[in-house]
Amino acid sequence: MKLIDNAHIYNTQQKILIAVDCIIFGFVANKLKLLLFKRKIEPFRGDWSLIGAFIKNDQSIDDGAKQILFETTGLDNIYLEQLKTYGSVYRDPAERVISVTYYSLTSVTEFELESVEKYDAHWFDLDEIPELIFDHSVMVQDAIESLRQKAKHQPIGFNLLPEFFTIPELQTLYECIYQRPLDTRNFRKKILSFDILNKSDKKDKSGSKKGAFLYSFDKEKFETLIAKGVNFEI
Amino acid sequence: MKLIDNAHIYNTQQKILIAVDCIIFGFVANKLKLLLFKRKIEPFRGDWSLIGAFIKNDQSIDDGAKQILFETTGLDNIYLEQLKTYGSVYRDPAERVISVTYYSLTSVTEFELESVEKYDAHWFDLDEIPELIFDHSVMVQDAIESLRQKAKHQPIGFNLLPEFFTIPELQTLYECIYQRPLDTRNFRKKILSFDILNKSDKKDKSGSKKGAFLYSFDKEKFETLIAKGVNFEI
DNA sequence: TCAAAAGTGTTGTTCGTACACCCATGA
DNA sequence: TCATGGGTGTACGAACAACACTTTTGA
């Protein structure tokens, strides 16, 4: 598809800078974390910031978000979802910029926890988030709220955990998101009732002497259920 | 607040046209309707379109949405909520435009049903929506879906109904949103259990010979419950 | 042998759902 | 007097929440 011949028909209208900012949550060492990086440009160069970039004229906003996420973290587009657009006039004191936010949940290996440091990025615990530039703190709060809402209706944890995970790990993740303890038996019962987990015969003994069975997520069953409109409320 | 001295620090970046488009639902004559208008500019002048306008550099996107809604309908900012931002490159064939959508629910009087015609606007039944320009049909579908989701967790009807309304009216509204019939007794029970309706001693006899009691919405009780985080699922 | 986490069932309560008849009134 | 929509209660089943002990094993 191409622009039609009457291009620049809107040329009396004002153009504005558009950015995307990505709110990237990860789960590692039984804690929910947020990826931030040290801003590379003025103003506020060196301050902590969400991962963001300006959108180019020939780039869709979805692609822009995927691209900046990939460039900064090496992560391929897992569960990248548009959140909200922030468009007050003076949110960036340098110049008018409208920002479209996206958020992403991803599993983080111990290796990745370290490796982002060379990009001047860092995974912060949710309760240790530093002061952020502009309205980025508001964006983070909005994203957490949205994450909680979402977790109520979809088994969200699967994006945040590695391929194999234990049920206690999954429970801890939900407890981090909801910020309250859950009953072990009820949680197991509920999660297993969805019938989207495959039990392996291996155990992870890093958490206890007894060891917990490793499960994987059955993507096919999950897609089938989503298509049916099943509610995954925890 | 003002722009700081290093304005135009981003001057190597590309600027883009930003529009807002409003998806405005109304409820009248026991039907859920959508407000559309005949586009005034090329391309596609005269085709049906959502109510939209370009954002100016000194105007926040929220204000822009409110303003265009007011200019086109005379409605003051009731329940105007941001929906999603559409940013593919060629969605408008004339030029690259990113569009932020907002949606609004409003009660429509018989008078307003007619009066918008002089703006070249028209209230369409949801099942009679004509072909729309660009990706506006997708926007409408997304808005309907979002409306359904929202209605599950908030007593959404109050924005769509006049100050005084009957319970059968409210039920019809929910049936329009959900596109399925609801049980009279269960609906009453549920709606009244929220304790946010004030019964008046007047009856509306337009719908039946017996007449149905008029209720009004107790905004204070409602705000209190929302603050407590109560779930209004129907 | 013991400390530490994994794993397992039952019961009471709440909530949702299904269902049928009488009431008030204007025509 | 009758046709029309408004208004009311109950009973069953499903889902949720609360609760305590046994198992495994490395140290």
JSON list of N, CA and C in Angstrom, two decimals, chain A residues 143-188:
[
{"chain": "A", "resi": 143, "resn": "ALA", "atom": "N", "xyz": [0.97, 0.79, 34.60]},
{"chain": "A", "resi": 143, "resn": "ALA", "atom": "CA", "xyz": [1.26, -0.53, 34.05]},
{"chain": "A", "resi": 143, "resn": "ALA", "atom": "C", "xyz": [1.07, -1.61, 35.11]},
{"chain": "A", "resi": 144, "resn": "ILE", "atom": "N", "xyz": [1.48, -1.34, 36.34]},
{"chain": "A", "resi": 144, "resn": "ILE", "atom": "CA", "xyz": [1.31, -2.32, 37.41]},
{"chain": "A", "resi": 144, "resn": "ILE", "atom": "C", "xyz": [-0.18, -2.56, 37.63]},
{"chain": "A", "resi": 145, "resn": "GLU", "atom": "N", "xyz": [-0.94, -1.50, 37.65]},
{"chain": "A", "resi": 145, "resn": "GLU", "atom": "CA", "xyz": [-2.38, -1.63, 37.84]},
{"chain": "A", "resi": 145, "resn": "GLU", "atom": "C", "xyz": [-3.00, -2.47, 36.72]},
{"chain": "A", "resi": 146, "resn": "SER", "atom": "N", "xyz": [-2.56, -2.18, 35.50]},
{"chain": "A", "resi": 146, "resn": "SER", "atom": "CA", "xyz": [-3.07, -2.92, 34.35]},
{"chain": "A", "resi": 146, "resn": "SER", "atom": "C", "xyz": [-2.67, -4.39, 34.41]},
{"chain": "A", "resi": 147, "resn": "LEU", "atom": "N", "xyz": [-1.46, -4.62, 34.86]},
{"chain": "A", "resi": 147, "resn": "LEU", "atom": "CA", "xyz": [-0.96, -5.99, 35.02]},
{"chain": "A", "resi": 147, "resn": "LEU", "atom": "C", "xyz": [-1.83, -6.76, 36.01]},
{"chain": "A", "resi": 148, "resn": "ARG", "atom": "N", "xyz": [-2.19, -6.11, 37.11]},
{"chain": "A", "resi": 148, "resn": "ARG", "atom": "CA", "xyz": [-3.05, -6.77, 38.11]},
{"chain": "A", "resi": 148, "resn": "ARG", "atom": "C", "xyz": [-4.41, -7.09, 37.52]},
{"chain": "A", "resi": 149, "resn": "GLN", "atom": "N", "xyz": [-4.97, -6.12, 36.83]},
{"chain": "A", "resi": 149, "resn": "GLN", "atom": "CA", "xyz": [-6.27, -6.36, 36.22]},
{"chain": "A", "resi": 149, "resn": "GLN", "atom": "C", "xyz": [-6.19, -7.53, 35.25]},
{"chain": "A", "resi": 150, "resn": "LYS", "atom": "N", "xyz": [-5.15, -7.51, 34.44]},
{"chain": "A", "resi": 150, "resn": "LYS", "atom": "CA", "xyz": [-4.99, -8.53, 33.43]},
{"chain": "A", "resi": 150, "resn": "LYS", "atom": "C", "xyz": [-4.81, -9.91, 34.05]},
{"chain": "A", "resi": 151, "resn": "ALA", "atom": "N", "xyz": [-4.02, -9.96, 35.11]},
{"chain": "A", "resi": 151, "resn": "ALA", "atom": "CA", "xyz": [-3.73, -11.23, 35.76]},
{"chain": "A", "resi": 151, "resn": "ALA", "atom": "C", "xyz": [-5.00, -11.88, 36.29]},
{"chain": "A", "resi": 152, "resn": "LYS", "atom": "N", "xyz": [-6.01, -11.07, 36.54]},
{"chain": "A", "resi": 152, "resn": "LYS", "atom": "CA", "xyz": [-7.26, -11.62, 37.05]},
{"chain": "A", "resi": 152, "resn": "LYS", "atom": "C", "xyz": [-7.99, -12.45, 36.00]},
{"chain": "A", "resi": 153, "resn": "HIS", "atom": "N", "xyz": [-7.72, -12.17, 34.73]},
{"chain": "A", "resi": 153, "resn": "HIS", "atom": "CA", "xyz": [-8.52, -12.81, 33.69]},
{"chain": "A", "resi": 153, "resn": "HIS", "atom": "C", "xyz": [-7.72, -13.64, 32.70]},
{"chain": "A", "resi": 154, "resn": "GLN", "atom": "N", "xyz": [-6.42, -13.64, 32.86]},
{"chain": "A", "resi": 154, "resn": "GLN", "atom": "CA", "xyz": [-5.59, -14.45, 31.97]},
{"chain": "A", "resi": 154, "resn": "GLN", "atom": "C", "xyz": [-4.46, -15.05, 32.77]},
{"chain": "A", "resi": 155, "resn": "PRO", "atom": "N", "xyz": [-4.04, -16.26, 32.43]},
{"chain": "A", "resi": 155, "resn": "PRO", "atom": "CA", "xyz": [-2.89, -16.85, 33.11]},
{"chain": "A", "resi": 155, "resn": "PRO", "atom": "C", "xyz": [-1.63, -16.17, 32.64]},
{"chain": "A", "resi": 156, "resn": "ILE", "atom": "N", "xyz": [-1.35, -15.07, 33.27]},
{"chain": "A", "resi": 156, "resn": "ILE", "atom": "CA", "xyz": [-0.33, -14.15, 32.78]},
{"chain": "A", "resi": 156, "resn": "ILE", "atom": "C", "xyz": [1.07, -14.64, 33.06]},
{"chain": "A", "resi": 157, "resn": "GLY", "atom": "N", "xyz": [1.17, -15.51, 34.03]},
{"chain": "A", "resi": 157, "resn": "GLY", "atom": "CA", "xyz": [2.49, -15.89, 34.51]},
{"chain": "A", "resi": 157, "resn": "GLY", "atom": "C", "xyz": [3.39, -16.53, 33.48]},
{"chain": "A", "resi": 158, "resn": "PHE", "atom": "N", "xyz": [2.79, -17.10, 32.45]},
{"chain": "A", "resi": 158, "resn": "PHE", "atom": "CA", "xyz": [3.60, -17.92, 31.55]},
{"chain": "A", "resi": 158, "resn": "PHE", "atom": "C", "xyz": [4.62, -17.13, 30.78]},
{"chain": "A", "resi": 159, "resn": "ASN", "atom": "N", "xyz": [4.36, -15.85, 30.61]},
{"chain": "A", "resi": 159, "resn": "ASN", "atom": "CA", "xyz": [5.33, -15.02, 29.92]},
{"chain": "A", "resi": 159, "resn": "ASN", "atom": "C", "xyz": [6.49, -14.66, 30.84]},
{"chain": "A", "resi": 160, "resn": "LEU", "atom": "N", "xyz": [6.26, -14.74, 32.11]},
{"chain": "A", "resi": 160, "resn": "LEU", "atom": "CA", "xyz": [7.24, -14.27, 33.08]},
{"chain": "A", "resi": 160, "resn": "LEU", "atom": "C", "xyz": [8.12, -15.38, 33.60]},
{"chain": "A", "resi": 161, "resn": "LEU", "atom": "N", "xyz": [7.80, -16.62, 33.22]},
{"chain": "A", "resi": 161, "resn": "LEU", "atom": "CA", "xyz": [8.55, -17.75, 33.77]},
{"chain": "A", "resi": 161, "resn": "LEU", "atom": "C", "xyz": [9.28, -18.46, 32.65]},
{"chain": "A", "resi": 162, "resn": "PRO", "atom": "N", "xyz": [10.37, -19.14, 32.99]},
{"chain": "A", "resi": 162, "resn": "PRO", "atom": "CA", "xyz": [11.09, -19.90, 31.97]},
{"chain": "A", "resi": 162, "resn": "PRO", "atom": "C", "xyz": [10.24, -21.08, 31.50]},
{"chain": "A", "resi": 163, "resn": "GLU", "atom": "N", "xyz": [10.73, -21.82, 30.52]},
{"chain": "A", "resi": 163, "resn": "GLU", "atom": "CA", "xyz": [9.95, -22.90, 29.92]},
{"chain": "A", "resi": 163, "resn": "GLU", "atom": "C", "xyz": [9.46, -23.89, 30.97]},
{"chain": "A", "resi": 164, "resn": "PHE", "atom": "N", "xyz": [10.36, -24.25, 31.88]},
{"chain": "A", "resi": 164, "resn": "PHE", "atom": "CA", "xyz": [9.96, -25.14, 32.96]},
{"chain": "A", "resi": 164, "resn": "PHE", "atom": "C", "xyz": [9.96, -24.40, 34.29]},
{"chain": "A", "resi": 165, "resn": "PHE", "atom": "N", "xyz": [8.92, -24.60, 35.02]},
{"chain": "A", "resi": 165, "resn": "PHE", "atom": "CA", "xyz": [8.79, -23.87, 36.30]},
{"chain": "A", "resi": 165, "resn": "PHE", "atom": "C", "xyz": [8.00, -24.74, 37.27]},
{"chain": "A", "resi": 166, "resn": "THR", "atom": "N", "xyz": [8.08, -24.41, 38.53]},
{"chain": "A", "resi": 166, "resn": "THR", "atom": "CA", "xyz": [7.35, -25.17, 39.54]},
{"chain": "A", "resi": 166, "resn": "THR", "atom": "C", "xyz": [6.10, -24.40, 39.96]},
{"chain": "A", "resi": 167, "resn": "ILE", "atom": "N", "xyz": [5.18, -25.12, 40.55]},
{"chain": "A", "resi": 167, "resn": "ILE", "atom": "CA", "xyz": [3.94, -24.46, 40.98]},
{"chain": "A", "resi": 167, "resn": "ILE", "atom": "C", "xyz": [4.20, -23.47, 42.11]},
{"chain": "A", "resi": 168, "resn": "PRO", "atom": "N", "xyz": [5.06, -23.80, 43.07]},
{"chain": "A", "resi": 168, "resn": "PRO", "atom": "CA", "xyz": [5.37, -22.77, 44.07]},
{"chain": "A", "resi": 168, "resn": "PRO", "atom": "C", "xyz": [5.95, -21.49, 43.46]},
{"chain": "A", "resi": 169, "resn": "GLU", "atom": "N", "xyz": [6.77, -21.62, 42.41]},
{"chain": "A", "resi": 169, "resn": "GLU", "atom": "CA", "xyz": [7.29, -20.43, 41.74]},
{"chain": "A", "resi": 169, "resn": "GLU", "atom": "C", "xyz": [6.15, -19.59, 41.16]},
{"chain": "A", "resi": 170, "resn": "LEU", "atom": "N", "xyz": [5.25, -20.29, 40.48]},
{"chain": "A", "resi": 170, "resn": "LEU", "atom": "CA", "xyz": [4.11, -19.61, 39.85]},
{"chain": "A", "resi": 170, "resn": "LEU", "atom": "C", "xyz": [3.28, -18.90, 40.91]},
{"chain": "A", "resi": 171, "resn": "GLN", "atom": "N", "xyz": [3.10, -19.56, 42.04]},
{"chain": "A", "resi": 171, "resn": "GLN", "atom": "CA", "xyz": [2.33, -18.94, 43.12]},
{"chain": "A", "resi": 171, "resn": "GLN", "atom": "C", "xyz": [3.03, -17.67, 43.63]},
{"chain": "A", "resi": 172, "resn": "THR", "atom": "N", "xyz": [4.33, -17.77, 43.80]},
{"chain": "A", "resi": 172, "resn": "THR", "atom": "CA", "xyz": [5.08, -16.58, 44.26]},
{"chain": "A", "resi": 172, "resn": "THR", "atom": "C", "xyz": [4.89, -15.42, 43.29]},
{"chain": "A", "resi": 173, "resn": "LEU", "atom": "N", "xyz": [4.92, -15.74, 42.00]},
{"chain": "A", "resi": 173, "resn": "LEU", "atom": "CA", "xyz": [4.72, -14.70, 41.00]},
{"chain": "A", "resi": 173, "resn": "LEU", "atom": "C", "xyz": [3.37, -14.02, 41.18]},
{"chain": "A", "resi": 174, "resn": "TYR", "atom": "N", "xyz": [2.32, -14.83, 41.34]},
{"chain": "A", "resi": 174, "resn": "TYR", "atom": "CA", "xyz": [0.99, -14.24, 41.54]},
{"chain": "A", "resi": 174, "resn": "TYR", "atom": "C", "xyz": [0.95, -13.43, 42.83]},
{"chain": "A", "resi": 175, "resn": "GLU", "atom": "N", "xyz": [1.64, -13.91, 43.84]},
{"chain": "A", "resi": 175, "resn": "GLU", "atom": "CA", "xyz": [1.67, -13.16, 45.10]},
{"chain": "A", "resi": 175, "resn": "GLU", "atom": "C", "xyz": [2.37, -11.82, 44.93]},
{"chain": "A", "resi": 176, "resn": "CYS", "atom": "N", "xyz": [3.43, -11.81, 44.10]},
{"chain": "A", "resi": 176, "resn": "CYS", "atom": "CA", "xyz": [4.12, -10.54, 43.81]},
{"chain": "A", "resi": 176, "resn": "CYS", "atom": "C", "xyz": [3.19, -9.58, 43.08]},
{"chain": "A", "resi": 177, "resn": "ILE", "atom": "N", "xyz": [2.45, -10.09, 42.12]},
{"chain": "A", "resi": 177, "resn": "ILE", "atom": "CA", "xyz": [1.58, -9.22, 41.34]},
{"chain": "A", "resi": 177, "resn": "ILE", "atom": "C", "xyz": [0.44, -8.68, 42.20]},
{"chain": "A", "resi": 178, "resn": "TYR", "atom": "N", "xyz": [-0.16, -9.57, 42.99]},
{"chain": "A", "resi": 178, "resn": "TYR", "atom": "CA", "xyz": [-1.31, -9.14, 43.80]},
{"chain": "A", "resi": 178, "resn": "TYR", "atom": "C", "xyz": [-0.89, -8.49, 45.10]},
{"chain": "A", "resi": 179, "resn": "GLN", "atom": "N", "xyz": [0.35, -8.67, 45.48]},
{"chain": "A", "resi": 179, "resn": "GLN", "atom": "CA", "xyz": [0.83, -8.13, 46.76]},
{"chain": "A", "resi": 179, "resn": "GLN", "atom": "C", "xyz": [0.03, -8.66, 47.94]},
{"chain": "A", "resi": 180, "resn": "ARG", "atom": "N", "xyz": [-0.33, -9.94, 47.87]},
{"chain": "A", "resi": 180, "resn": "ARG", "atom": "CA", "xyz": [-0.94, -10.57, 49.04]},
{"chain": "A", "resi": 180, "resn": "ARG", "atom": "C", "xyz": [-0.71, -12.08, 48.95]},
{"chain": "A", "resi": 181, "resn": "PRO", "atom": "N", "xyz": [-0.70, -12.74, 50.10]},
{"chain": "A", "resi": 181, "resn": "PRO", "atom": "CA", "xyz": [-0.45, -14.19, 50.10]},
{"chain": "A", "resi": 181, "resn": "PRO", "atom": "C", "xyz": [-1.65, -14.96, 49.57]},
{"chain": "A", "resi": 182, "resn": "LEU", "atom": "N", "xyz": [-1.38, -16.08, 48.93]},
{"chain": "A", "resi": 182, "resn": "LEU", "atom": "CA", "xyz": [-2.45, -16.93, 48.42]},
{"chain": "A", "resi": 182, "resn": "LEU", "atom": "C", "xyz": [-2.37, -18.29, 49.12]},
{"chain": "A", "resi": 183, "resn": "ASP", "atom": "N", "xyz": [-3.49, -18.95, 49.24]},
{"chain": "A", "resi": 183, "resn": "ASP", "atom": "CA", "xyz": [-3.53, -20.27, 49.86]},
{"chain": "A", "resi": 183, "resn": "ASP", "atom": "C", "xyz": [-2.96, -21.32, 48.91]},
{"chain": "A", "resi": 184, "resn": "THR", "atom": "N", "xyz": [-1.99, -22.11, 49.42]},
{"chain": "A", "resi": 184, "resn": "THR", "atom": "CA", "xyz": [-1.30, -23.09, 48.58]},
{"chain": "A", "resi": 184, "resn": "THR", "atom": "C", "xyz": [-2.26, -24.06, 47.91]},
{"chain": "A", "resi": 185, "resn": "ARG", "atom": "N", "xyz": [-3.14, -24.64, 48.73]},
{"chain": "A", "resi": 185, "resn": "ARG", "atom": "CA", "xyz": [-4.02, -25.68, 48.17]},
{"chain": "A", "resi": 185, "resn": "ARG", "atom": "C", "xyz": [-5.00, -25.11, 47.16]},
{"chain": "A", "resi": 186, "resn": "ASN", "atom": "N", "xyz": [-5.59, -23.97, 47.50]},
{"chain": "A", "resi": 186, "resn": "ASN", "atom": "CA", "xyz": [-6.55, -23.37, 46.57]},
{"chain": "A", "resi": 186, "resn": "ASN", "atom": "C", "xyz": [-5.87, -22.94, 45.28]},
{"chain": "A", "resi": 187, "resn": "PHE", "atom": "N", "xyz": [-4.66, -22.42, 45.40]},
{"chain": "A", "resi": 187, "resn": "PHE", "atom": "CA", "xyz": [-3.94, -21.97, 44.21]},
{"chain": "A", "resi": 187, "resn": "PHE", "atom": "C", "xyz": [-3.66, -23.14, 43.27]},
{"chain": "A", "resi": 188, "resn": "ARG", "atom": "N", "xyz": [-3.10, -24.22, 43.81]},
{"chain": "A", "resi": 188, "resn": "ARG", "atom": "CA", "xyz": [-2.84, -25.43, 43.02]},
{"chain": "A", "resi": 188, "resn": "ARG", "atom": "C", "xyz": [-4.09, -25.91, 42.31]}
]
